[in-house]
mmCIF file of C-alpha atoms in Angstrom:
data_model
loop_
_atom_site.group_PDB
_atom_site.id
_atom_site.type_symbol
_atom_site.label_atom_id
_atom_site.label_comp_id
_atom_site.label_asym_id
_atom_site.label_seq_id
_atom_site.Cartn_x
_atom_site.Cartn_y
_atom_site.Cartn_z
ATOM 1 C CA MET A 1 0.000 0.000 0.000
ATOM 2 C CA SER A 2 1.167 3.522 -0.711
ATOM 3 C CA ASP A 3 2.268 6.076 1.867
ATOM 4 C CA MET A 4 0.169 6.685 4.975
ATOM 5 C CA LEU A 5 0.051 9.738 7.224
ATOM 6 C CA LEU A 6 -1.730 10.371 10.528
ATOM 7 C CA TYR A 7 -2.287 14.052 11.288
ATOM 8 C CA GLN A 8 -3.437 15.735 14.500
ATOM 9 C CA THR A 9 -3.599 19.371 15.454
ATOM 10 C CA ALA A 10 -4.688 21.655 18.304
ATOM 11 C CA ASP A 11 -4.059 25.113 19.640
ATOM 12 C CA ALA A 12 -1.360 25.632 22.256
ATOM 13 C CA ASP A 13 -3.817 26.672 24.954
ATOM 14 C CA ARG A 14 -7.347 25.282 25.383
ATOM 15 C CA PHE A 15 -7.064 21.957 23.590
ATOM 16 C CA PHE A 16 -3.380 21.237 24.212
ATOM 17 C CA PRO A 17 -4.037 19.075 27.322
ATOM 18 C CA MET A 18 -6.480 17.019 25.259
ATOM 19 C CA ILE A 19 -4.113 16.336 22.363
ATOM 20 C CA SER A 20 -1.297 15.630 24.824
ATOM 21 C CA ALA A 21 -3.375 12.691 26.064
ATOM 22 C CA THR A 22 -4.603 11.297 22.742
ATOM 23 C CA MET A 23 -1.182 11.604 21.095
ATOM 24 C CA GLN A 24 0.115 8.854 23.374
ATOM 25 C CA CYS A 25 -2.141 6.208 21.867
ATOM 26 C CA ASN A 26 -1.818 7.579 18.346
ATOM 27 C CA ARG A 27 1.968 7.604 18.502
ATOM 28 C CA ALA A 28 2.025 4.018 19.802
ATOM 29 C CA PHE A 29 -0.232 2.984 16.921
ATOM 30 C CA CYS A 30 1.890 4.800 14.329
ATOM 31 C CA LEU A 31 5.144 3.311 15.597
ATOM 32 C CA ARG A 32 3.770 -0.213 15.623
ATOM 33 C CA ARG A 33 2.112 0.013 12.205
ATOM 34 C CA GLY A 34 4.748 2.073 10.402
ATOM 35 C CA VAL A 35 2.456 5.066 9.854
ATOM 36 C CA ARG A 36 4.025 8.501 9.539
ATOM 37 C CA MET A 37 2.690 10.964 12.114
ATOM 38 C CA GLU A 38 2.554 14.746 11.981
ATOM 39 C CA VAL A 39 1.272 17.005 14.757
ATOM 40 C CA PHE A 40 0.792 20.754 14.504
ATOM 41 C CA ILE A 41 0.346 22.861 17.643
ATOM 42 C CA GLY A 42 -0.836 26.401 17.135
ATOM 43 C CA ILE A 43 -3.170 28.288 14.802
ATOM 44 C CA ARG A 44 -2.278 28.367 11.124
ATOM 45 C CA ARG A 45 -4.852 31.011 10.257
ATOM 46 C CA GLY A 46 -6.948 32.879 12.791
ATOM 47 C CA VAL A 47 -6.441 34.292 16.266
ATOM 48 C CA HIS A 48 -8.779 32.507 18.680
ATOM 49 C CA PRO A 49 -8.010 29.030 20.126
ATOM 50 C CA TRP A 50 -11.092 27.372 18.602
ATOM 51 C CA GLN A 51 -9.899 28.382 15.124
ATOM 52 C CA ALA A 52 -7.235 25.692 15.264
ATOM 53 C CA THR A 53 -10.048 23.559 13.846
ATOM 54 C CA TYR A 54 -9.239 25.135 10.470
ATOM 55 C CA ASN A 55 -5.612 23.925 10.658
ATOM 56 C CA ARG A 56 -6.573 20.765 8.808
ATOM 57 C CA LEU A 57 -7.485 22.807 5.745
ATOM 58 C CA GLY A 58 -3.962 24.205 5.640
ATOM 59 C CA MET A 59 -2.660 20.670 5.983
ATOM 60 C CA LEU A 60 -4.858 19.504 3.081
ATOM 61 C CA GLY A 61 -3.419 22.334 1.004
ATOM 62 C CA ASP A 62 0.095 21.175 1.867
ATOM 63 C CA LEU A 63 -0.702 17.637 0.730
ATOM 64 C CA LEU A 64 -2.139 18.876 -2.563
ATOM 65 C CA ALA A 65 0.882 21.120 -3.131
ATOM 66 C CA ARG A 66 3.311 18.244 -2.762
ATOM 67 C CA ASP A 67 1.152 15.918 -4.870
ATOM 68 C CA TYR A 68 0.670 13.458 -2.020
ATOM 69 C CA ASN A 69 -1.055 10.272 -3.202
ATOM 70 C CA GLY A 70 -1.268 8.136 -0.092
ATOM 71 C CA TRP A 71 -3.833 7.719 2.677
ATOM 72 C CA LEU A 72 -4.436 10.487 5.191
ATOM 73 C CA ILE A 73 -5.757 9.586 8.642
ATOM 74 C CA TYR A 74 -7.026 12.782 10.236
ATOM 75 C CA LEU A 75 -7.928 12.802 13.943
ATOM 76 C CA ASP A 76 -9.227 15.740 15.957
ATOM 77 C CA ALA A 77 -7.513 16.448 19.274
ATOM 78 C CA ASP A 78 -10.242 14.434 21.039
ATOM 79 C CA ALA A 79 -9.744 11.291 18.909
ATOM 80 C CA PHE A 80 -7.391 8.347 19.253
ATOM 81 C CA VAL A 81 -6.691 4.779 18.165
ATOM 82 C CA PRO A 82 -7.150 2.699 21.334
ATOM 83 C CA ASN A 83 -5.425 -0.442 20.062
ATOM 84 C CA PRO A 84 -1.907 -0.009 18.625
ATOM 85 C CA ARG A 85 -2.352 -3.377 16.903
ATOM 86 C CA PHE A 86 -5.249 -2.084 14.800
ATOM 87 C CA GLU A 87 -4.639 -3.563 11.340
ATOM 88 C CA ILE A 88 -5.004 -0.338 9.434
ATOM 89 C CA ARG A 89 -3.814 -1.709 6.103
ATOM 90 C CA LYS A 90 -6.325 -4.537 6.236
ATOM 91 C CA PHE A 91 -9.064 -2.034 7.095
ATOM 92 C CA LEU A 92 -8.157 0.211 4.171
ATOM 93 C CA LYS A 93 -7.866 -2.724 1.810
ATOM 94 C CA GLU A 94 -11.473 -3.576 2.681
ATOM 95 C CA HIS A 95 -12.342 -0.002 1.655
ATOM 96 C CA ALA A 96 -10.346 -0.034 -1.571
ATOM 97 C CA ASP A 97 -13.361 1.219 -3.528
ATOM 98 C CA SER A 98 -13.813 4.252 -1.257
ATOM 99 C CA ALA A 99 -12.188 7.619 -1.773
ATOM 100 C CA MET A 100 -13.083 8.957 1.672
ATOM 101 C CA ILE A 101 -14.094 7.195 4.901
ATOM 102 C CA HIS A 102 -16.014 9.093 7.592
ATOM 103 C CA PRO A 103 -18.020 8.243 10.683
ATOM 104 C CA VAL A 104 -21.719 8.650 10.071
ATOM 105 C CA GLY A 105 -23.029 12.033 11.181
ATOM 106 C CA GLY A 106 -26.567 13.104 11.962
ATOM 107 C CA GLY A 107 -28.170 10.890 9.337
ATOM 108 C CA LYS A 108 -29.583 13.703 7.187
ATOM 109 C CA GLY A 109 -27.964 12.349 4.035
ATOM 110 C CA PRO A 110 -24.740 10.872 2.617
ATOM 111 C CA TRP A 111 -23.164 14.318 2.925
ATOM 112 C CA ASP A 112 -23.834 14.465 6.693
ATOM 113 C CA VAL A 113 -20.483 13.194 7.939
ATOM 114 C CA ASN A 114 -18.533 13.543 11.149
ATOM 115 C CA ALA A 115 -15.415 15.444 10.057
ATOM 116 C CA GLY A 116 -13.514 14.965 13.324
ATOM 117 C CA VAL A 117 -12.195 11.621 12.116
ATOM 118 C CA PHE A 118 -11.624 10.749 8.500
ATOM 119 C CA LEU A 119 -9.465 8.596 6.255
ATOM 120 C CA TRP A 120 -8.909 9.983 2.765
ATOM 121 C CA ASN A 121 -7.217 8.343 -0.199
ATOM 122 C CA PHE A 122 -5.328 11.092 -2.027
ATOM 123 C CA ALA A 123 -4.734 8.811 -4.983
ATOM 124 C CA ARG A 124 -8.398 9.343 -5.866
ATOM 125 C CA PRO A 125 -9.429 12.436 -7.900
ATOM 126 C CA GLU A 126 -12.661 12.785 -5.885
ATOM 127 C CA THR A 127 -10.652 13.226 -2.706
ATOM 128 C CA ARG A 128 -8.457 15.906 -4.220
ATOM 129 C CA GLU A 129 -11.450 17.770 -5.570
ATOM 130 C CA VAL A 130 -13.265 17.716 -2.232
ATOM 131 C CA ALA A 131 -10.084 19.000 -0.558
ATOM 132 C CA ARG A 132 -9.806 21.853 -3.067
ATOM 133 C CA ARG A 133 -13.449 22.881 -2.639
ATOM 134 C CA TRP A 134 -13.255 22.655 1.151
ATOM 135 C CA ILE A 135 -10.168 24.873 1.189
ATOM 136 C CA ALA A 136 -11.854 27.322 -1.189
ATOM 137 C CA ALA A 137 -14.846 27.580 1.157
ATOM 138 C CA PHE A 138 -12.573 28.615 4.028
ATOM 139 C CA GLU A 139 -10.765 31.112 1.807
ATOM 140 C CA GLN A 140 -14.067 33.005 1.541
ATOM 141 C CA VAL A 141 -13.751 33.832 5.258
ATOM 142 C CA THR A 142 -11.851 37.086 5.744
ATOM 143 C CA ASP A 143 -9.174 37.704 8.338
ATOM 144 C CA GLN A 144 -11.426 40.347 9.896
ATOM 145 C CA GLN A 145 -14.232 37.814 10.292
ATOM 146 C CA LEU A 146 -11.808 35.467 12.032
ATOM 147 C CA ARG A 147 -10.691 38.233 14.403
ATOM 148 C CA ASN A 148 -14.291 39.125 15.212
ATOM 149 C CA ALA A 149 -15.336 35.517 15.919
ATOM 150 C CA ALA A 150 -14.132 34.923 19.461
ATOM 151 C CA ASP A 151 -16.802 32.233 19.756
ATOM 152 C CA PRO A 152 -17.463 29.569 17.084
ATOM 153 C CA VAL A 153 -21.173 30.433 16.988
ATOM 154 C CA PHE A 154 -20.281 33.584 15.048
ATOM 155 C CA LEU A 155 -18.672 31.801 12.101
ATOM 156 C CA MET A 156 -19.369 28.745 9.956
ATOM 157 C CA ASN A 157 -17.242 25.856 11.184
ATOM 158 C CA ASP A 158 -15.259 23.698 8.808
ATOM 159 C CA GLN A 159 -17.481 20.634 9.243
ATOM 160 C CA THR A 160 -20.471 22.649 8.034
ATOM 161 C CA MET A 161 -18.339 23.846 5.106
ATOM 162 C CA LEU A 162 -17.561 20.234 4.216
ATOM 163 C CA HIS A 163 -21.241 19.325 4.423
ATOM 164 C CA ALA A 164 -22.013 22.067 1.900
ATOM 165 C CA VAL A 165 -19.293 20.855 -0.456
ATOM 166 C CA LEU A 166 -20.600 17.285 -0.383
ATOM 167 C CA ARG A 167 -24.279 18.210 -0.501
ATOM 168 C CA ASP A 168 -23.751 20.341 -3.610
ATOM 169 C CA ALA A 169 -21.749 17.667 -5.465
ATOM 170 C CA PRO A 170 -23.442 14.236 -5.462
ATOM 171 C CA GLU A 171 -20.782 12.934 -7.847
ATOM 172 C CA LEU A 172 -18.195 13.536 -5.112
ATOM 173 C CA THR A 173 -20.379 12.297 -2.279
ATOM 174 C CA ALA A 174 -20.575 8.953 -4.080
ATOM 175 C CA GLY A 175 -16.952 8.359 -3.095
ATOM 176 C CA VAL A 176 -17.700 8.658 0.635
ATOM 177 C CA ALA A 177 -18.032 5.523 2.777
ATOM 178 C CA LEU A 178 -19.916 6.075 6.028
ATOM 179 C CA GLU A 179 -18.770 3.891 8.912
ATOM 180 C CA ALA A 180 -21.084 3.009 11.789
ATOM 181 C CA HIS A 181 -20.906 4.625 15.233
ATOM 182 C CA ASP A 182 -19.438 1.479 16.765
ATOM 183 C CA VAL A 183 -16.480 1.426 14.348
ATOM 184 C CA ILE A 184 -14.996 4.937 14.230
ATOM 185 C CA GLY A 185 -15.706 8.429 15.447
ATOM 186 C CA TYR A 186 -17.466 8.117 18.817
ATOM 187 C CA PRO A 187 -16.591 7.238 22.444
ATOM 188 C CA HIS A 188 -17.873 3.657 22.099
ATOM 189 C CA SER A 189 -16.199 3.029 18.708
ATOM 190 C CA ARG A 190 -13.880 0.024 18.475
ATOM 191 C CA LEU A 191 -11.208 1.183 16.032
ATOM 192 C CA ILE A 192 -10.975 4.966 16.399
ATOM 193 C CA LYS A 193 -12.596 6.715 19.337
ATOM 194 C CA GLN A 194 -13.659 10.336 19.430
ATOM 195 C CA PHE A 195 -15.101 12.150 22.419
ATOM 196 C CA VAL A 196 -17.229 14.716 20.640
ATOM 197 C CA PRO A 197 -18.791 17.580 22.643
ATOM 198 C CA ASN A 198 -22.145 16.582 24.095
ATOM 199 C CA GLY A 199 -23.291 19.922 25.481
ATOM 200 C CA GLN A 200 -23.343 18.516 29.003
ATOM 201 C CA GLN A 201 -19.647 18.597 29.931
ATOM 202 C CA THR A 202 -17.220 21.466 30.332
ATOM 203 C CA LEU A 203 -14.012 21.315 28.328
ATOM 204 C CA GLU A 204 -12.151 20.325 31.498
ATOM 205 C CA GLU A 205 -14.599 17.501 32.231
ATOM 206 C CA ARG A 206 -14.391 16.263 28.654
ATOM 207 C CA THR A 207 -10.587 16.347 28.759
ATOM 208 C CA ALA A 208 -10.566 14.390 32.033
ATOM 209 C CA ARG A 209 -12.845 11.792 30.464
ATOM 210 C CA ILE A 210 -10.464 11.474 27.507
ATOM 211 C CA VAL A 211 -7.430 11.144 29.774
ATOM 212 C CA GLU A 212 -9.154 8.324 31.650
ATOM 213 C CA ALA A 213 -10.122 6.572 28.393
ATOM 214 C CA VAL A 214 -6.557 6.839 27.081
ATOM 215 C CA GLU A 215 -5.166 5.334 30.285
ATOM 216 C CA GLN A 216 -7.657 2.466 30.090
ATOM 217 C CA ALA A 217 -6.699 1.828 26.465
ATOM 218 C CA ARG A 218 -3.010 1.846 27.298
ATOM 219 C CA ARG A 219 -3.521 -0.617 30.124
ATOM 220 C CA ARG A 220 -5.557 -2.931 27.901
ATOM 221 C CA SER A 221 -2.902 -2.798 25.195
ATOM 222 C CA GLY A 222 -0.169 -3.703 27.663
ATOM 223 C CA ALA A 223 1.580 -0.335 27.814
ATOM 224 C CA ALA A 224 4.317 -0.646 30.398
ATOM 225 C CA ALA A 225 3.729 0.838 33.813
ATOM 226 C CA ALA A 226 6.551 2.534 35.665
ATOM 227 C CA GLN A 227 9.190 -0.075 36.451
ATOM 228 C CA GLY A 228 11.557 -0.435 39.346
ATOM 229 C CA ALA A 229 15.348 -0.534 38.981
ATOM 230 C CA ASP A 230 15.681 -4.333 38.840
ATOM 231 C CA GLN A 231 12.859 -4.660 36.313
ATOM 232 C CA VAL A 232 14.450 -2.073 34.021
ATOM 233 C CA ARG A 233 17.854 -3.783 34.168
ATOM 234 C CA ARG A 234 16.380 -7.234 33.516
ATOM 235 C CA SER A 235 14.376 -5.885 30.587
ATOM 236 C CA ALA A 236 17.424 -4.159 29.119
ATOM 237 C CA MET A 237 19.572 -7.297 29.345
ATOM 238 C CA ALA A 238 16.824 -9.395 27.762
ATOM 239 C CA LEU A 239 16.547 -6.970 24.862
ATOM 240 C CA ILE A 240 20.309 -7.026 24.263
ATOM 241 C CA ASP A 241 20.190 -10.797 23.829
ATOM 242 C CA ALA A 242 16.973 -10.915 21.792
ATOM 243 C CA PRO A 243 17.370 -12.176 18.186
ATOM 244 C CA GLN A 244 16.907 -9.449 15.583
ATOM 245 C CA ASP A 245 14.054 -11.259 13.853
ATOM 246 C CA VAL A 246 12.140 -11.455 17.139
ATOM 247 C CA LEU A 247 12.572 -7.726 17.733
ATOM 248 C CA GLU A 248 11.437 -6.896 14.206
ATOM 249 C CA ALA A 249 8.339 -9.051 14.632
ATOM 250 C CA HIS A 250 7.190 -7.009 17.626
ATOM 251 C CA LEU A 251 8.576 -3.513 17.035
ATOM 252 C CA PRO A 252 8.814 -0.981 14.205
ATOM 253 C CA ARG A 253 11.825 -1.982 12.091
ATOM 254 C CA HIS A 254 13.683 1.307 12.576
ATOM 255 C CA GLU A 255 13.441 0.921 16.376
ATOM 256 C CA ALA A 256 14.303 -2.783 16.440
ATOM 257 C CA ALA A 257 17.546 -2.188 14.549
ATOM 258 C CA ALA A 258 18.984 0.086 17.237
ATOM 259 C CA LEU A 259 17.330 -1.339 20.331
ATOM 260 C CA GLY A 260 20.059 -3.732 21.466
ATOM 261 C CA GLN A 261 22.695 -1.022 21.149
ATOM 262 C CA ALA A 262 20.515 1.423 23.069
ATOM 263 C CA MET A 263 19.981 -1.050 25.908
ATOM 264 C CA ALA A 264 23.706 -1.764 26.153
ATOM 265 C CA GLN A 265 24.382 1.956 26.417
ATOM 266 C CA LEU A 266 21.695 2.290 29.084
ATOM 267 C CA LEU A 267 23.337 -0.400 31.215
ATOM 268 C CA ARG A 268 26.774 1.174 30.800
ATOM 269 C CA HIS A 269 25.510 4.496 32.130
ATOM 270 C CA HIS A 270 23.402 2.905 34.879
ATOM 271 C CA PRO A 271 25.245 -0.128 36.313
ATOM 272 C CA VAL A 272 23.718 -2.221 39.065
ATOM 273 C CA SER A 273 25.582 -0.336 41.798
ATOM 274 C CA ASP A 274 23.938 2.985 40.782
ATOM 275 C CA GLY A 275 20.543 2.018 42.147
ATOM 276 C CA PHE A 276 18.889 3.072 38.880
ATOM 277 C CA ALA A 277 16.053 4.924 40.591
#
């Protein structure tokens, strides 16, 4: 399969704690599955923290400019892959006929998608055209309008812009595959979770809920808890002696190649007599 990129973004203030949590699971997934990951913190265009939502449109423009033709996995700051062993290539192979994969939205039509999680195949002309039209819709918003919109209620959000693009172009909407709630895009989804605003929680409460869900996912996936000195030394020595083919079967190839050397260096700097606290 061609290149694959996972992209996340958030502002450096309000939503930074949220993305700091979800990035842990997403990074573990990317490392295990050999997916390139890019994260942008800040606001590409706009002034208010909520306007970081438009960052993805700048990212789509970047991909078009460099003639990217692989799969894009876009996740909002509140979304994450709970299982690092998720067989993403198998999933995408099953959707080989789809240009764009989205969680189902409000059910008003095939254009009514959840845009907080999506997987787009940039090898498909429909995908590129939707990206161009979505970007063009945002370009109609002036810098002054962005400055005046301290609250998102005063400006059309980018999901609504995407809905308009798809609704007005049935030939493009035909390339969209809608996945069920229990698969991607919602708190109870199996493959990609997203904790969308529900109008009942503050941002802090929602972030705390995400942090708890991330920790649960990490525990279920076997993410290592903090280890004591003896455990770390035993693990390091075991990794030094592990056959290369065994390491490559369980770790990203670029990490497996240097792991034994790294563990040997760790033990040199932290011998048994140091206490290794």
